[in-house]
Amino acid sequence: MPLTVKQREYLMNANHRWNIKTGATGSGKSFVDFTTGIPKRLELLRGEGLSVIMGNTQGTLNRNIFEPMREWWPGMVSEIHADNTIDIFGHKCYALGADNKKHVARIQGATFEYVYGDEVTTWS
């Protein structure tokens, strides 16, 4: 499936510390992330901090991001491990639900190299 003009525009201009997309449900925001945005960012990692992918819950994160990534990129995205990490393209990322303060406390004070947030408006 080719990217839309808006999706391509976002990818070309998403070079700031904070890059935020808005739009209707089903408009392709997550699609551009799991097909292009997240892989592109992980490829650029230099090992200078943690990688975190955060959603409202691990369940919604799995449904919205990881399951589609597994379909799009077979064999490149693991299941979420017991320590709340996931292997994506050979990189260890923390997969955290923003609804659980215990999960967030585990990474508090850490240095981050990449953080992706899914459905940020639903976070506690």
Coordinates of C-alpha atoms in Angstrom, one line a residue:
M1 CA 0.0 0.0 0.0
P2 CA 1.6 3.3 -1.0
L3 CA 1.8 6.2 1.4
T4 CA -0.5 9.2 1.1
V5 CA 0.8 12.7 0.4
K6 CA 0.1 13.6 4.1
Q7 CA 2.0 10.5 5.3
R8 CA 5.0 11.3 3.1
E9 CA 4.9 14.9 4.2
Y10 CA 5.0 13.8 7.9
L11 CA 7.9 11.5 7.3
M12 CA 9.9 14.2 5.5
N13 CA 9.3 16.7 8.2
A14 CA 9.3 14.5 11.4
N15 CA 12.8 15.6 12.4
H16 CA 12.1 17.5 15.6
R17 CA 12.4 16.4 19.2
W18 CA 8.6 16.0 19.4
N19 CA 6.7 14.9 16.3
I20 CA 3.0 14.6 16.8
K21 CA 0.3 13.4 14.3
T22 CA -3.4 14.2 14.6
G23 CA -6.3 12.9 12.5
A24 CA -9.3 10.7 12.5
T25 CA -9.4 7.0 13.4
G26 CA -8.4 5.0 10.4
S27 CA -6.6 7.9 8.7
G28 CA -3.3 6.0 8.6
K29 CA -1.4 7.6 11.5
S30 CA -0.3 4.2 13.0
F31 CA 0.2 2.7 9.5
V32 CA 2.9 5.2 8.6
D33 CA 4.6 4.5 12.0
F34 CA 4.7 0.7 11.9
T35 CA 5.6 0.5 8.2
T36 CA 8.1 3.3 8.0
G37 CA 8.6 5.6 11.0
I38 CA 9.5 3.1 13.8
P39 CA 11.8 1.0 11.6
K40 CA 13.5 4.2 10.3
R41 CA 14.1 5.5 13.8
L42 CA 15.4 2.2 15.2
E43 CA 17.8 1.9 12.3
L44 CA 19.4 5.2 13.3
L45 CA 20.0 4.2 17.0
R46 CA 23.5 4.6 18.2
G47 CA 23.1 2.9 21.6
E48 CA 23.1 6.1 23.6
G49 CA 20.0 5.4 25.7
L50 CA 16.8 3.4 26.1
S51 CA 14.3 2.8 23.3
V52 CA 10.7 2.9 24.6
I53 CA 7.4 2.2 22.8
M54 CA 4.6 3.3 25.0
G55 CA 0.8 3.1 24.6
N56 CA -2.3 3.4 26.8
T57 CA -1.9 -0.3 27.8
Q58 CA 0.4 -3.1 26.6
G59 CA -2.7 -4.7 25.0
T60 CA -3.6 -1.6 22.9
L61 CA 0.1 -1.2 22.0
N62 CA 0.2 -4.9 20.9
R63 CA -3.0 -4.5 18.9
N64 CA -2.3 -1.1 17.3
I65 CA 1.5 -1.4 16.6
F66 CA 3.1 -4.8 17.3
E67 CA 0.6 -7.2 15.7
P68 CA 0.5 -5.1 12.4
M69 CA 4.3 -4.9 12.5
R70 CA 4.6 -8.7 12.8
E71 CA 2.3 -9.0 9.7
W72 CA 4.2 -6.4 7.8
W73 CA 7.7 -7.5 9.0
P74 CA 7.5 -11.3 9.6
G75 CA 10.2 -12.5 12.0
M76 CA 11.4 -9.1 12.9
V77 CA 9.2 -8.3 15.9
S78 CA 9.1 -10.6 18.9
E79 CA 6.3 -11.0 21.5
I80 CA 6.5 -8.8 24.6
H81 CA 8.8 -10.5 27.1
A82 CA 8.1 -10.8 30.9
D83 CA 10.5 -7.9 31.6
N84 CA 8.4 -5.7 29.3
T85 CA 10.9 -5.6 26.5
I86 CA 10.4 -6.5 22.9
D87 CA 12.9 -7.2 20.2
I88 CA 12.3 -5.2 17.0
F89 CA 14.8 -5.4 14.1
G90 CA 17.4 -6.6 16.6
H91 CA 16.9 -3.7 19.0
K92 CA 15.7 -4.2 22.6
C93 CA 12.8 -1.8 23.3
Y94 CA 10.7 -1.3 26.4
A95 CA 7.0 -1.9 25.7
L96 CA 5.1 0.0 28.4
G97 CA 1.5 0.8 29.2
A98 CA 1.1 4.4 30.3
D99 CA -1.7 3.3 32.5
N100 CA 0.7 1.5 34.8
K101 CA 2.9 3.7 37.0
K102 CA 5.0 0.6 38.0
H103 CA 6.1 0.2 34.4
V104 CA 6.9 3.8 34.0
A105 CA 8.8 3.9 37.3
R106 CA 11.2 1.2 36.0
I107 CA 12.6 3.7 33.4
Q108 CA 12.3 6.9 35.4
G109 CA 15.5 8.8 35.4
A110 CA 17.0 6.9 32.4
T111 CA 18.5 8.4 29.3
F112 CA 16.3 7.9 26.2
E113 CA 17.4 7.7 22.7
Y114 CA 14.0 7.0 21.2
V115 CA 10.5 7.1 22.5
Y116 CA 7.4 6.4 20.5
G117 CA 4.0 7.1 22.0
D118 CA 0.7 5.5 20.7
E119 CA -2.6 7.1 21.5
V120 CA -1.0 9.7 23.8
T121 CA -4.3 11.5 24.5
T122 CA -5.5 8.4 26.3
W123 CA -2.6 8.3 28.8
S124 CA -3.2 8.8 32.5

